[in-house]
Amino acid sequence: RRMIHTFQDSDWEDKISKEEIVCVQFSASWCAPCKQLSPVLEQLSENYSSCKFYYGDVEGGAINTGSAMGIRGVPSTIIFRKGVEVDRLVGFPGPAKVKEFLDNSISSN
């Protein structure tokens, strides 16, 4: 079973920017849609062996990265390849749309 790793701003250079492909959920502890999205990403992460999944709190450990990425609303889920943004999904449109987003962003590239 795969899992979502928590990341702090300091992890950006060390981990995320060097990974071939990552999915980062930018969230906040008070955000209800974020709480709905997390278990969906957790479950879907099992289908994408090439991708690492991360969770960052934009009001906590990931505040600087979230700001640098221009996060205006949470949840914002961003796919990165070697630290470069490939695609972004804002909000939680439901499990089917999240899977479609991941399929399009991870599988097709």
PDB file of C-alpha atoms in Angstrom:
ATOM      1  CA  ARG A   1       0.000   0.000   0.000  1.00  0.00           C
ATOM      2  CA  ARG A   2       1.402   3.371  -1.055  1.00  0.00           C
ATOM      3  CA  MET A   3       1.153   6.404   1.133  1.00  0.00           C
ATOM      4  CA  ILE A   4       1.286  10.148   0.925  1.00  0.00           C
ATOM      5  CA  HIS A   5       4.423  11.695   2.398  1.00  0.00           C
ATOM      6  CA  THR A   6       4.217  14.968   4.301  1.00  0.00           C
ATOM      7  CA  PHE A   7       6.634  17.585   3.073  1.00  0.00           C
ATOM      8  CA  GLN A   8       8.066  20.780   4.479  1.00  0.00           C
ATOM      9  CA  ASP A   9       9.489  23.704   2.493  1.00  0.00           C
ATOM     10  CA  SER A  10      12.980  22.353   3.111  1.00  0.00           C
ATOM     11  CA  ASP A  11      12.088  19.158   1.226  1.00  0.00           C
ATOM     12  CA  TRP A  12      11.507  21.003  -2.055  1.00  0.00           C
ATOM     13  CA  GLU A  13      15.162  21.181  -3.111  1.00  0.00           C
ATOM     14  CA  ASP A  14      16.166  17.867  -1.526  1.00  0.00           C
ATOM     15  CA  LYS A  15      13.305  15.710  -2.714  1.00  0.00           C
ATOM     16  CA  ILE A  16      10.522  17.062  -4.870  1.00  0.00           C
ATOM     17  CA  SER A  17      12.491  19.082  -7.412  1.00  0.00           C
ATOM     18  CA  LYS A  18      14.718  16.058  -8.109  1.00  0.00           C
ATOM     19  CA  GLU A  19      11.961  13.451  -8.503  1.00  0.00           C
ATOM     20  CA  GLU A  20      11.003  12.296 -11.983  1.00  0.00           C
ATOM     21  CA  ILE A  21       7.316  12.850 -11.222  1.00  0.00           C
ATOM     22  CA  VAL A  22       5.463  13.876  -8.080  1.00  0.00           C
ATOM     23  CA  CYS A  23       1.928  14.774  -7.088  1.00  0.00           C
ATOM     24  CA  VAL A  24       1.629  17.366  -4.333  1.00  0.00           C
ATOM     25  CA  GLN A  25      -1.607  18.141  -2.516  1.00  0.00           C
ATOM     26  CA  PHE A  26      -1.397  21.656  -1.082  1.00  0.00           C
ATOM     27  CA  SER A  27      -3.932  21.851   1.750  1.00  0.00           C
ATOM     28  CA  ALA A  28      -4.822  23.414   5.068  1.00  0.00           C
ATOM     29  CA  SER A  29      -5.888  21.742   8.300  1.00  0.00           C
ATOM     30  CA  TRP A  30      -9.243  23.591   8.432  1.00  0.00           C
ATOM     31  CA  CYS A  31     -10.198  22.758   4.819  1.00  0.00           C
ATOM     32  CA  ALA A  32     -13.096  20.282   4.504  1.00  0.00           C
ATOM     33  CA  PRO A  33     -12.581  19.483   0.772  1.00  0.00           C
ATOM     34  CA  CYS A  34      -8.895  18.817   1.558  1.00  0.00           C
ATOM     35  CA  LYS A  35      -9.957  16.210   4.106  1.00  0.00           C
ATOM     36  CA  GLN A  36     -12.157  14.585   1.435  1.00  0.00           C
ATOM     37  CA  LEU A  37      -9.393  14.632  -1.165  1.00  0.00           C
ATOM     38  CA  SER A  38      -6.622  13.101   0.971  1.00  0.00           C
ATOM     39  CA  PRO A  39      -8.055   9.553   1.258  1.00  0.00           C
ATOM     40  CA  VAL A  40      -8.939   9.594  -2.461  1.00  0.00           C
ATOM     41  CA  LEU A  41      -5.336  10.461  -3.398  1.00  0.00           C
ATOM     42  CA  GLU A  42      -4.089   7.907  -0.874  1.00  0.00           C
ATOM     43  CA  GLN A  43      -6.172   5.203  -2.541  1.00  0.00           C
ATOM     44  CA  LEU A  44      -5.374   6.284  -6.103  1.00  0.00           C
ATOM     45  CA  SER A  45      -1.635   6.522  -5.361  1.00  0.00           C
ATOM     46  CA  GLU A  46      -1.532   2.715  -5.480  1.00  0.00           C
ATOM     47  CA  ASN A  47      -2.204   2.884  -9.244  1.00  0.00           C
ATOM     48  CA  TYR A  48       0.752   5.124 -10.117  1.00  0.00           C
ATOM     49  CA  SER A  49       4.010   3.400  -9.252  1.00  0.00           C
ATOM     50  CA  SER A  50       6.077   5.974 -11.175  1.00  0.00           C
ATOM     51  CA  CYS A  51       4.771   8.880  -9.088  1.00  0.00           C
ATOM     52  CA  LYS A  52       5.482   9.906  -5.500  1.00  0.00           C
ATOM     53  CA  PHE A  53       2.660  11.576  -3.586  1.00  0.00           C
ATOM     54  CA  TYR A  54       3.151  14.406  -1.086  1.00  0.00           C
ATOM     55  CA  TYR A  55       0.955  16.491   1.185  1.00  0.00           C
ATOM     56  CA  GLY A  56       1.887  20.017   2.231  1.00  0.00           C
ATOM     57  CA  ASP A  57       0.076  22.376   4.599  1.00  0.00           C
ATOM     58  CA  VAL A  58       0.113  25.910   3.135  1.00  0.00           C
ATOM     59  CA  GLU A  59      -0.329  27.411   6.592  1.00  0.00           C
ATOM     60  CA  GLY A  60       2.275  25.133   8.137  1.00  0.00           C
ATOM     61  CA  GLY A  61       5.426  23.496   6.852  1.00  0.00           C
ATOM     62  CA  ALA A  62       4.738  24.180   3.179  1.00  0.00           C
ATOM     63  CA  ILE A  63       3.825  27.860   3.466  1.00  0.00           C
ATOM     64  CA  ASN A  64       6.749  29.164   1.386  1.00  0.00           C
ATOM     65  CA  THR A  65       6.435  26.521  -1.328  1.00  0.00           C
ATOM     66  CA  GLY A  66       2.680  27.087  -1.518  1.00  0.00           C
ATOM     67  CA  SER A  67       3.253  30.798  -1.858  1.00  0.00           C
ATOM     68  CA  ALA A  68       5.945  30.293  -4.512  1.00  0.00           C
ATOM     69  CA  MET A  69       3.566  28.049  -6.484  1.00  0.00           C
ATOM     70  CA  GLY A  70       0.864  30.720  -6.410  1.00  0.00           C
ATOM     71  CA  ILE A  71      -1.607  28.659  -4.401  1.00  0.00           C
ATOM     72  CA  ARG A  72      -4.754  30.787  -4.096  1.00  0.00           C
ATOM     73  CA  GLY A  73      -7.210  28.111  -2.980  1.00  0.00           C
ATOM     74  CA  VAL A  74      -6.989  24.753  -1.268  1.00  0.00           C
ATOM     75  CA  PRO A  75      -6.913  21.986  -2.041  1.00  0.00           C
ATOM     76  CA  SER A  76      -4.617  22.508  -5.012  1.00  0.00           C
ATOM     77  CA  THR A  77      -3.093  19.353  -6.427  1.00  0.00           C
ATOM     78  CA  ILE A  78      -0.070  19.870  -8.673  1.00  0.00           C
ATOM     79  CA  ILE A  79       1.859  17.375 -10.764  1.00  0.00           C
ATOM     80  CA  PHE A  80       5.574  18.171 -11.132  1.00  0.00           C
ATOM     81  CA  ARG A  81       8.230  16.636 -13.376  1.00  0.00           C
ATOM     82  CA  LYS A  82      11.738  17.348 -12.092  1.00  0.00           C
ATOM     83  CA  GLY A  83      10.341  20.336 -10.192  1.00  0.00           C
ATOM     84  CA  VAL A  84       8.459  21.824 -13.152  1.00  0.00           C
ATOM     85  CA  GLU A  85       4.664  22.087 -12.963  1.00  0.00           C
ATOM     86  CA  VAL A  86       2.880  19.904 -15.510  1.00  0.00           C
ATOM     87  CA  ASP A  87      -0.732  20.312 -14.441  1.00  0.00           C
ATOM     88  CA  ARG A  88      -2.871  21.624 -11.580  1.00  0.00           C
ATOM     89  CA  LEU A  89      -6.261  20.697 -10.152  1.00  0.00           C
ATOM     90  CA  VAL A  90      -7.921  23.188  -7.795  1.00  0.00           C
ATOM     91  CA  GLY A  91     -10.649  21.997  -5.431  1.00  0.00           C
ATOM     92  CA  PHE A  92     -12.098  18.532  -4.999  1.00  0.00           C
ATOM     93  CA  PRO A  93     -14.327  17.685  -7.998  1.00  0.00           C
ATOM     94  CA  GLY A  94     -14.932  14.096  -6.830  1.00  0.00           C
ATOM     95  CA  PRO A  95     -12.965  10.829  -7.103  1.00  0.00           C
ATOM     96  CA  ALA A  96     -13.654  10.230 -10.812  1.00  0.00           C
ATOM     97  CA  LYS A  97     -12.338  13.669 -11.834  1.00  0.00           C
ATOM     98  CA  VAL A  98      -9.285  13.288  -9.603  1.00  0.00           C
ATOM     99  CA  LYS A  99      -8.489   9.947 -11.247  1.00  0.00           C
ATOM    100  CA  GLU A 100      -8.962  11.495 -14.702  1.00  0.00           C
ATOM    101  CA  PHE A 101      -6.603  14.345 -13.735  1.00  0.00           C
ATOM    102  CA  LEU A 102      -3.964  11.864 -12.529  1.00  0.00           C
ATOM    103  CA  ASP A 103      -4.378   9.656 -15.613  1.00  0.00           C
ATOM    104  CA  ASN A 104      -3.931  12.629 -17.928  1.00  0.00           C
ATOM    105  CA  SER A 105      -1.053  14.209 -16.002  1.00  0.00           C
ATOM    106  CA  ILE A 106       0.960  11.154 -15.000  1.00  0.00           C
ATOM    107  CA  SER A 107       0.235   8.425 -17.537  1.00  0.00           C
ATOM    108  CA  SER A 108       0.281  10.482 -20.713  1.00  0.00           C
ATOM    109  CA  ASN A 109       3.595  12.219 -20.152  1.00  0.00           C
TER     110      ASN A 109
END
